[in-house]
């Protein structure tokens, strides 16, 4: 196992020699291949039998619509946009994942370069613009992958095509939801990416009510993903609307819109405080009544603890996987358990909302 970790560290350093998008393609290639992957990647089965058996029971959480999870860390949207290798992520230890963002029709996204590393900040700026293969093709792919997923919850992150006018957005969201309604464990409606013109303007209580009306016959749980750049009153009015419309929950948050040093959405460490503040503003409204999945700047086990203390039932990460590599979940879980032990907390689920006690 130590040799695998060493190779993985070298691999992550090696990937930095390539542009971020090429590095991502190479990383996905390794993830797809069991043989290549087994040289570098942990397998949670090894980990749980060799190292984690005593601590796993304390990490269990229950998330409405996702069920009971062995631990609370999932993969955020955008990493496996086309559902190319969802089966690889449970092997890295993720307990659930989102694929997408998926739009009705395929689209190529913004011109390259469109991902930028800021290593000194452990941050990324991206302006991908929902490049994806479109709902029909990705639904076929997911259908074929489901037997390989070992039953882990899979979320489909739903978007609109760039060319679709704002007044027809709900139709776009519904096309994708219909295509995946028998395949996804849950949906995440993305009205928060900064890279599709006008997308964030959809984030209004009116849109939430319209979407509810359009999706009233959908049984699969629907979550709404919000951006971290709203004023406090606006975010709170959205949380209230999501509660009233009885959507399953909110994913807080997407990336922070920036213009410098590149235009796009900022993720990773600098997003952390902004995103955690949204959890606090949201709690003032829902007081534990609305399930929350937190994402934004989770790079350590203590970050997981802090998000859950502020009301998240589970968390998702993306940027940490880029900087810390395939052992990230393993490391975060050990740090999280150390934090729980330090505070004499026996069960992680007792942490949810403890910041407000
Ligand atoms: C390169 C890149 C692409 C992303 N693409 C999407 C996307 O398609 N849909 C989405 O909802 N979020 C997308 N995100 C945002 C992540 O899902 C996540 O919300 C955000 O990065 C914050 O988490 P992190 O700080 O752990 O990266 C993307 C993030 C990155 C870095």
Coordinates of N, CA and C in Angstrom, one line a residue, residues 124-328:
X124 N -8.6 26.3 -8.3 CA -8.7 26.1 -9.7 C -9.7 27.2 -10.2
X125 N -9.4 27.7 -11.4 CA -10.4 28.5 -12.0 C -10.8 27.7 -13.3
X126 N -12.2 27.6 -13.5 CA -12.6 26.9 -14.7 C -13.7 27.7 -15.4
X127 N -13.7 27.6 -16.7 CA -14.8 28.2 -17.5 C -15.1 27.2 -18.6
X128 N -15.4 26.0 -18.2 CA -15.7 24.9 -19.1 C -16.9 25.2 -20.0
X129 N -18.0 25.6 -19.4 CA -19.2 25.9 -20.1 C -20.0 24.7 -20.5
X130 N -20.2 23.8 -19.6 CA -21.0 22.6 -19.8 C -20.7 21.8 -21.1
X131 N -19.4 21.5 -21.3 CA -19.0 20.6 -22.4 C -19.5 19.2 -22.0
X132 N -20.3 18.6 -22.8 CA -20.8 17.2 -22.5 C -21.5 16.6 -23.7
X133 N -21.6 15.3 -23.7 CA -22.1 14.5 -24.8 C -23.6 14.5 -25.0
X134 N -24.3 15.2 -24.1 CA -25.8 15.3 -24.3 C -26.5 14.2 -23.6
X135 N -27.8 14.4 -23.2 CA -28.6 13.5 -22.4 C -28.7 12.1 -22.9
X136 N -29.1 12.0 -24.2 CA -29.4 10.7 -24.8 C -28.2 9.7 -24.7
X137 N -27.0 10.2 -25.2 CA -25.8 9.4 -25.2 C -25.4 9.0 -23.8
X138 N -25.4 10.0 -22.9 CA -24.9 9.8 -21.5 C -25.9 8.8 -20.8
X139 N -27.2 8.9 -21.1 CA -28.1 8.0 -20.4 C -27.8 6.6 -20.8
X140 N -27.5 6.4 -22.1 CA -27.2 5.0 -22.5 C -25.9 4.5 -21.8
X141 N -25.0 5.4 -21.6 CA -23.7 5.0 -21.0 C -24.0 4.7 -19.5
X142 N -24.8 5.5 -18.8 CA -25.1 5.2 -17.4 C -25.8 3.9 -17.2
X143 N -26.8 3.7 -18.2 CA -27.5 2.4 -18.1 C -26.6 1.2 -18.1
X144 N -25.5 1.3 -19.0 CA -24.6 0.2 -19.0 C -23.7 0.1 -17.8
X145 N -23.5 1.2 -17.1 CA -22.5 1.3 -16.0 C -23.2 0.9 -14.7
X146 N -24.5 1.0 -14.6 CA -25.2 0.8 -13.3 C -24.8 -0.5 -12.6
X147 N -24.7 -1.7 -13.3 CA -24.3 -2.9 -12.6 C -22.9 -2.9 -12.0
X148 N -22.1 -1.9 -12.5 CA -20.7 -1.9 -12.0 C -20.6 -0.9 -10.8
X149 N -21.7 -0.2 -10.4 CA -21.6 0.8 -9.4 C -21.7 0.4 -8.0
X150 N -21.8 -0.9 -7.8 CA -21.9 -1.5 -6.4 C -22.9 -0.8 -5.6
X151 N -24.0 -0.3 -6.2 CA -25.1 0.2 -5.5 C -24.9 1.6 -4.9
X152 N -23.8 2.3 -5.2 CA -23.6 3.6 -4.6 C -24.5 4.6 -5.3
X153 N -25.0 5.6 -4.5 CA -25.9 6.6 -5.1 C -25.3 7.4 -6.1
X154 N -26.0 7.6 -7.2 CA -25.4 8.4 -8.4 C -26.4 9.5 -8.7
X155 N -25.8 10.7 -8.6 CA -26.6 11.9 -8.9 C -26.4 12.4 -10.3
X156 N -27.4 12.9 -11.0 CA -27.2 13.5 -12.3 C -27.4 15.0 -12.1
X157 N -26.3 15.7 -12.5 CA -26.4 17.2 -12.4 C -26.9 17.7 -13.7
X158 N -28.0 18.5 -13.6 CA -28.7 18.9 -14.8 C -28.6 20.3 -15.2
X159 N -28.3 20.6 -16.5 CA -28.1 22.0 -16.9 C -29.0 22.3 -18.2
X160 N -28.8 23.5 -18.7 CA -29.5 23.9 -19.9 C -28.4 24.1 -21.0
X161 N -28.8 24.0 -22.3 CA -27.9 24.3 -23.3 C -27.7 25.8 -23.4
X162 N -26.5 26.2 -23.9 CA -26.2 27.6 -23.9 C -27.1 28.3 -24.8
X163 N -27.5 27.7 -26.0 CA -28.4 28.4 -27.0 C -29.9 28.5 -26.6
X164 N -30.2 27.8 -25.5 CA -31.7 27.8 -25.1 C -32.0 29.1 -24.5
X165 N -33.0 29.8 -24.9 CA -33.4 31.1 -24.3 C -33.9 30.9 -22.9
X166 N -33.7 31.9 -22.1 CA -34.1 31.8 -20.6 C -35.5 31.3 -20.4
X167 N -36.4 31.7 -21.2 CA -37.8 31.4 -21.0 C -38.1 29.9 -21.3
X168 N -37.2 29.2 -22.0 CA -37.4 27.8 -22.3 C -36.5 26.9 -21.4
X169 N -35.9 27.5 -20.4 CA -34.9 26.8 -19.6 C -35.5 25.5 -18.9
X170 N -36.7 25.7 -18.4 CA -37.4 24.6 -17.6 C -37.5 23.4 -18.5
X171 N -37.9 23.7 -19.8 CA -38.0 22.6 -20.8 C -36.7 21.8 -20.9
X172 N -35.6 22.5 -20.9 CA -34.3 21.9 -21.0 C -34.0 21.0 -19.8
X173 N -34.3 21.6 -18.6 CA -34.0 20.8 -17.3 C -34.9 19.5 -17.4
X174 N -36.2 19.7 -17.8 CA -37.1 18.5 -17.8 C -36.7 17.5 -18.8
X175 N -36.1 17.9 -20.0 CA -35.7 16.9 -20.9 C -34.6 16.0 -20.3
X176 N -33.7 16.6 -19.6 CA -32.6 15.8 -19.0 C -33.2 14.9 -17.8
X177 N -34.0 15.5 -17.0 CA -34.6 14.8 -15.9 C -35.4 13.6 -16.4
X178 N -36.2 13.8 -17.5 CA -37.0 12.6 -18.1 C -36.0 11.5 -18.5
X179 N -34.9 12.0 -19.2 CA -34.0 11.0 -19.8 C -33.3 10.1 -18.7
X180 N -33.2 10.6 -17.5 CA -32.5 9.9 -16.4 C -33.4 9.4 -15.3
X181 N -34.7 9.6 -15.4 CA -35.5 9.4 -14.2 C -35.5 8.0 -13.7
X182 N -35.2 7.0 -14.5 CA -35.1 5.6 -14.0 C -33.7 5.2 -13.8
X183 N -32.8 6.1 -13.9 CA -31.4 5.7 -13.8 C -30.7 6.4 -12.6
X184 N -31.1 7.7 -12.3 CA -30.4 8.4 -11.3 C -31.0 8.1 -9.9
X185 N -30.1 8.1 -8.9 CA -30.6 8.1 -7.5 C -31.2 9.4 -7.1
X186 N -30.5 10.5 -7.6 CA -31.0 11.8 -7.3 C -30.6 12.8 -8.4
X187 N -31.3 13.9 -8.5 CA -30.9 15.0 -9.5 C -30.4 16.2 -8.7
X188 N -29.5 16.9 -9.4 CA -29.1 18.2 -8.9 C -29.3 19.2 -10.0
X189 N -30.2 20.1 -9.8 CA -30.5 21.2 -10.8 C -29.5 22.3 -10.6
X190 N -28.7 22.5 -11.7 CA -27.6 23.5 -11.6 C -28.1 24.8 -12.1
X191 N -28.3 25.8 -11.2 CA -28.7 27.1 -11.6 C -27.6 28.1 -11.1
X192 N -26.4 27.5 -11.0 CA -25.3 28.2 -10.3 C -24.0 28.3 -11.0
X193 N -23.8 27.6 -12.1 CA -22.5 27.7 -12.8 C -22.4 29.2 -13.3
X194 N -21.1 29.7 -13.2 CA -20.9 31.1 -13.7 C -20.6 31.1 -15.2
X195 N -20.5 30.0 -15.8 CA -19.9 29.9 -17.2 C -20.9 29.7 -18.3
X196 N -22.2 29.7 -18.0 CA -23.3 29.7 -19.0 C -24.0 31.0 -18.8
X197 N -24.0 31.9 -19.9 CA -24.6 33.2 -19.7 C -26.0 33.1 -19.3
X198 N -26.4 33.9 -18.3 CA -27.8 34.0 -17.8 C -28.2 32.9 -16.9
X199 N -27.4 31.9 -16.7 CA -27.8 30.7 -15.9 C -28.1 31.1 -14.4
X200 N -27.3 32.0 -13.9 CA -27.5 32.4 -12.5 C -28.7 33.2 -12.3
X201 N -29.2 33.9 -13.4 CA -30.4 34.7 -13.3 C -31.6 33.9 -13.1
X202 N -31.5 32.5 -13.3 CA -32.6 31.7 -13.1 C -32.9 31.5 -11.6
X203 N -31.9 31.8 -10.8 CA -32.0 31.5 -9.3 C -33.0 32.5 -8.7
X204 N -34.2 32.2 -8.8 CA -35.3 33.1 -8.2 C -36.3 32.1 -7.6
X205 N -37.0 32.6 -6.5 CA -38.1 31.8 -6.0 C -39.2 31.4 -7.0
X206 N -39.4 32.3 -8.0 CA -40.4 32.1 -9.1 C -39.9 30.8 -9.9
X207 N -38.7 30.8 -10.2 CA -38.2 29.6 -11.0 C -38.3 28.3 -10.2
X208 N -38.0 28.4 -8.9 CA -38.2 27.2 -8.1 C -39.6 26.7 -8.1
X209 N -40.6 27.6 -8.0 CA -42.0 27.2 -8.0 C -42.4 26.6 -9.4
X210 N -41.9 27.2 -10.5 CA -42.2 26.8 -11.8 C -41.6 25.4 -12.0
X211 N -40.3 25.2 -11.6 CA -39.7 23.9 -11.7 C -40.4 22.8 -11.0
X212 N -40.9 23.2 -9.8 CA -41.7 22.2 -9.0 C -42.9 21.8 -9.7
X213 N -43.6 22.8 -10.3 CA -44.8 22.4 -11.0 C -44.5 21.5 -12.2
X214 N -43.4 21.8 -12.9 CA -43.1 21.0 -14.1 C -42.6 19.6 -13.7
X215 N -42.1 19.4 -12.5 CA -41.5 18.1 -12.1 C -42.3 17.4 -11.1
X216 N -43.6 17.8 -11.0 CA -44.4 17.2 -9.9 C -44.6 15.7 -10.0
X217 N -44.5 15.1 -11.3 CA -44.7 13.7 -11.4 C -43.3 12.9 -11.3
X218 N -42.2 13.6 -11.0 CA -40.9 12.9 -10.9 C -40.7 12.4 -9.5
X219 N -40.5 11.1 -9.4 CA -40.3 10.5 -8.0 C -38.9 10.6 -7.5
X220 N -37.9 10.7 -8.4 CA -36.5 10.8 -8.0 C -36.3 12.1 -7.3
X221 N -35.6 12.1 -6.1 CA -35.4 13.3 -5.4 C -34.6 14.3 -6.2
X222 N -35.0 15.6 -6.0 CA -34.3 16.7 -6.8 C -33.7 17.7 -5.8
X223 N -32.4 17.9 -5.9 CA -31.7 18.9 -5.1 C -31.4 20.1 -6.0
X224 N -31.3 21.3 -5.4 CA -31.0 22.5 -6.1 C -29.6 23.0 -5.7
X225 N -28.7 23.2 -6.7 CA -27.4 23.7 -6.4 C -27.3 25.2 -6.6
X226 N -26.9 25.9 -5.5 CA -26.8 27.4 -5.6 C -25.4 27.9 -5.6
X227 N -25.3 29.2 -6.0 CA -23.9 29.8 -6.1 C -23.6 30.5 -4.8
X228 N -22.3 30.8 -4.6 CA -21.9 31.4 -3.3 C -21.9 33.0 -3.4
X229 N -22.4 33.5 -4.5 CA -22.2 35.0 -4.7 C -23.5 35.7 -4.5
X230 N -24.5 35.1 -3.9 CA -25.8 35.8 -3.6 C -25.6 36.6 -2.3
X231 N -26.4 37.7 -2.3 CA -26.5 38.4 -1.0 C -27.2 37.5 0.0
X232 N -27.1 37.9 1.3 CA -27.8 37.0 2.3 C -29.3 37.0 2.1
X233 N -30.0 38.1 1.9 CA -31.4 38.0 1.7 C -31.8 37.1 0.5
X234 N -31.0 37.2 -0.6 CA -31.4 36.5 -1.8 C -31.2 35.0 -1.5
X235 N -30.0 34.6 -0.9 CA -29.8 33.2 -0.6 C -30.9 32.7 0.3
X236 N -31.3 33.5 1.3 CA -32.3 33.0 2.3 C -33.7 32.9 1.6
X237 N -34.0 33.7 0.6 CA -35.3 33.6 -0.1 C -35.3 32.3 -0.9
X238 N -34.1 32.0 -1.5 CA -34.0 30.7 -2.2 C -34.2 29.5 -1.4
X239 N -33.6 29.5 -0.2 CA -33.7 28.4 0.7 C -35.1 28.2 1.2
X240 N -35.8 29.4 1.4 CA -37.2 29.3 1.8 C -38.1 28.7 0.7
X241 N -37.8 29.2 -0.5 CA -38.5 28.7 -1.7 C -38.3 27.2 -1.9
X242 N -37.1 26.7 -1.7 CA -36.7 25.3 -1.9 C -37.5 24.5 -0.8
X243 N -37.5 25.0 0.4 CA -38.3 24.3 1.5 C -39.8 24.2 1.1
X244 N -40.3 25.4 0.7 CA -41.8 25.5 0.5 C -42.2 24.6 -0.7
X245 N -41.3 24.5 -1.7 CA -41.6 23.7 -2.9 C -41.3 22.2 -2.6
X246 N -40.8 21.9 -1.5 CA -40.5 20.5 -1.1 C -39.6 19.8 -2.0
X247 N -38.6 20.5 -2.5 CA -37.5 19.8 -3.1 C -36.7 19.1 -2.0
X248 N -35.9 18.1 -2.5 CA -35.2 17.2 -1.5 C -34.2 18.0 -0.6
X249 N -33.5 18.9 -1.3 CA -32.5 19.7 -0.5 C -31.7 20.6 -1.4
X250 N -30.6 21.2 -0.8 CA -29.8 22.2 -1.5 C -28.3 21.7 -1.5
X251 N -27.7 21.9 -2.6 CA -26.2 21.7 -2.6 C -25.6 23.1 -2.6
X252 N -24.8 23.3 -1.5 CA -24.1 24.6 -1.3 C -22.6 24.4 -1.2
X253 N -21.9 24.9 -2.1 CA -22.2 25.8 -3.2 C -21.4 25.4 -4.5
X254 N -21.8 26.1 -5.6 CA -21.0 26.0 -6.8 C -19.7 27.0 -6.6
X255 N -19.0 27.2 -7.7 CA -17.8 28.0 -7.6 C -18.1 29.6 -7.5
X256 N -17.1 30.3 -7.1 CA -17.2 31.8 -7.0 C -16.8 32.4 -8.3
X257 N -17.7 33.3 -8.8 CA -17.4 34.0 -10.0 C -16.2 34.9 -9.9
X258 N -15.2 34.8 -10.8 CA -14.0 35.7 -10.7 C -13.7 36.2 -12.1
X259 N -13.0 37.3 -12.2 CA -12.5 37.9 -13.5 C -11.0 37.9 -13.6
X260 N -10.4 37.7 -12.4 CA -8.9 37.7 -12.3 C -8.4 36.6 -11.5
X261 N -7.2 36.0 -11.8 CA -6.4 36.2 -13.0 C -6.9 35.6 -14.3
X262 N -8.1 34.9 -14.2 CA -8.8 34.4 -15.4 C -10.3 34.6 -15.1
X263 N -11.0 34.7 -16.1 CA -12.5 34.7 -15.9 C -13.0 33.3 -15.8
X264 N -13.9 33.1 -14.8 CA -14.5 31.8 -14.6 C -15.0 31.6 -13.2
X265 N -15.0 30.3 -12.8 CA -15.4 30.0 -11.4 C -14.3 29.4 -10.6
X266 N -14.1 30.0 -9.4 CA -13.0 29.7 -8.5 C -13.4 28.6 -7.6
X267 N -12.6 27.5 -7.5 CA -12.9 26.5 -6.5 C -11.7 26.2 -5.7
X268 N -11.8 25.4 -4.6 CA -10.7 25.1 -3.8 C -10.6 26.0 -2.5
X269 N -9.5 26.0 -1.9 CA -9.3 26.7 -0.6 C -9.9 28.1 -0.5
X270 N -9.7 29.0 -1.5 CA -10.3 30.4 -1.4 C -11.8 30.4 -1.4
X271 N -12.4 29.3 -1.8 CA -13.9 29.3 -1.9 C -14.5 28.9 -0.5
X272 N -13.6 28.3 0.3 CA -14.1 27.7 1.5 C -15.0 28.6 2.4
X273 N -14.5 29.7 2.8 CA -15.2 30.6 3.8 C -16.5 31.1 3.2
X274 N -16.4 31.5 1.9 CA -17.6 32.0 1.2 C -18.7 31.0 1.2
X275 N -18.3 29.8 0.9 CA -19.3 28.7 0.8 C -19.8 28.3 2.2
X276 N -19.0 28.3 3.2 CA -19.4 27.9 4.5 C -20.3 29.0 5.1
X277 N -20.1 30.2 4.7 CA -21.0 31.3 5.2 C -22.4 31.1 4.6
X278 N -22.5 30.5 3.4 CA -23.8 30.2 2.8 C -24.5 29.2 3.7
X279 N -23.7 28.2 4.2 CA -24.4 27.2 5.1 C -25.0 27.8 6.3
X280 N -24.3 28.8 6.9 CA -24.7 29.5 8.1 C -26.0 30.3 7.8
X281 N -26.0 31.1 6.6 CA -27.2 31.9 6.2 C -28.3 30.9 6.0
X282 N -28.1 29.8 5.3 CA -29.2 28.9 5.0 C -29.8 28.3 6.3
X283 N -28.9 28.0 7.3 CA -29.4 27.4 8.6 C -30.3 28.3 9.3
X284 N -30.1 29.7 9.2 CA -31.0 30.6 9.9 C -32.4 30.4 9.4
X285 N -32.6 30.0 8.1 CA -33.9 29.8 7.6 C -34.4 28.4 7.9
X286 N -33.6 27.3 7.6 CA -34.1 26.0 7.6 C -34.0 25.3 9.0
X287 N -33.0 25.8 9.8 CA -32.8 25.2 11.1 C -32.8 23.7 11.2
X288 N -32.2 23.1 10.2 CA -32.1 21.6 10.2 C -33.2 20.9 9.4
X289 N -34.2 21.7 8.9 CA -35.3 21.1 8.2 C -35.0 20.7 6.8
X290 N -34.0 21.4 6.2 CA -33.7 21.1 4.8 C -32.3 20.4 4.7
X291 N -32.3 19.2 4.0 CA -31.1 18.5 3.9 C -30.1 19.3 3.0
X292 N -28.8 19.3 3.5 CA -27.8 20.1 2.7 C -26.6 19.2 2.4
X293 N -26.2 19.3 1.2 CA -24.9 18.7 0.8 C -23.9 19.9 0.6
X294 N -22.8 19.9 1.3 CA -21.9 21.0 1.2 C -20.7 20.7 0.2
X295 N -20.4 21.7 -0.6 CA -19.2 21.6 -1.5 C -18.6 22.9 -1.6
X296 N -17.2 23.0 -1.6 CA -16.6 24.3 -1.7 C -15.4 24.3 -0.8
X297 N -14.2 24.1 -1.3 CA -13.0 24.2 -0.5 C -12.8 23.2 0.6
X298 N -13.2 22.0 0.3 CA -13.0 20.9 1.3 C -11.6 20.2 0.9
X299 N -10.6 20.5 1.7 CA -9.3 19.9 1.4 C -8.7 19.1 2.6
X300 N -9.5 19.1 3.7 CA -9.0 18.3 4.9 C -10.2 17.7 5.6
X301 N -9.9 16.8 6.5 CA -10.9 16.2 7.4 C -11.6 17.3 8.2
X302 N -10.8 18.3 8.7 CA -11.3 19.3 9.5 C -12.3 20.1 8.7
X303 N -12.1 20.3 7.4 CA -13.0 21.0 6.6 C -14.4 20.3 6.5
X304 N -14.3 18.9 6.4 CA -15.5 18.1 6.4 C -16.2 18.3 7.7
X305 N -15.5 18.3 8.8 CA -16.1 18.5 10.1 C -16.8 19.9 10.2
X306 N -16.1 20.9 9.7 CA -16.7 22.3 9.8 C -18.0 22.4 9.0
X307 N -18.0 21.8 7.8 CA -19.2 21.9 7.0 C -20.3 21.2 7.6
X308 N -20.1 20.0 8.2 CA -21.1 19.3 8.9 C -21.6 20.0 10.1
X309 N -20.7 20.5 10.9 CA -21.1 21.3 12.1 C -22.0 22.4 11.7
X310 N -21.9 22.9 10.5 CA -22.8 24.1 10.1 C -24.0 23.6 9.3
X311 N -24.3 22.3 9.4 CA -25.6 21.8 8.9 C -25.6 20.9 7.7
X312 N -24.4 20.6 7.2 CA -24.4 19.7 6.0 C -24.5 18.2 6.5
X313 N -25.3 17.4 5.8 CA -25.4 16.0 6.1 C -24.3 15.2 5.4
X314 N -23.8 15.7 4.3 CA -22.8 15.1 3.5 C -22.0 16.2 2.8
X315 N -20.9 15.8 2.2 CA -20.1 16.8 1.5 C -19.6 16.2 0.1
X316 N -19.2 17.1 -0.7 CA -18.6 16.7 -2.0 C -17.3 17.5 -2.3
X317 N -16.4 16.9 -3.0 CA -15.2 17.7 -3.3 C -14.8 17.4 -4.8
X318 N -14.0 18.4 -5.3 CA -13.4 18.2 -6.6 C -12.0 18.6 -6.6
X319 N -11.7 19.9 -6.2 CA -10.3 20.4 -6.3 C -9.3 19.6 -5.4
X320 N -9.8 19.1 -4.3 CA -8.9 18.4 -3.4 C -8.3 17.1 -4.2
X321 N -9.2 16.6 -5.0 CA -8.7 15.4 -5.8 C -7.6 15.7 -6.7
X322 N -7.7 16.9 -7.3 CA -6.6 17.4 -8.2 C -5.3 17.6 -7.5
X323 N -5.4 18.2 -6.3 CA -4.1 18.5 -5.6 C -3.6 17.4 -4.7
X324 N -4.5 16.6 -4.2 CA -4.1 15.5 -3.2 C -4.0 14.2 -3.9
X325 N -4.7 14.0 -5.0 CA -4.6 12.7 -5.7 C -5.6 11.7 -5.2
X326 N -5.4 10.4 -5.7 CA -6.4 9.4 -5.4 C -6.5 8.9 -4.0
X327 N -5.6 9.3 -3.1 CA -5.6 8.9 -1.7 C -6.4 9.9 -0.9
X328 N -7.0 10.9 -1.5 CA -7.5 12.0 -0.8 C -8.6 11.5 0.2

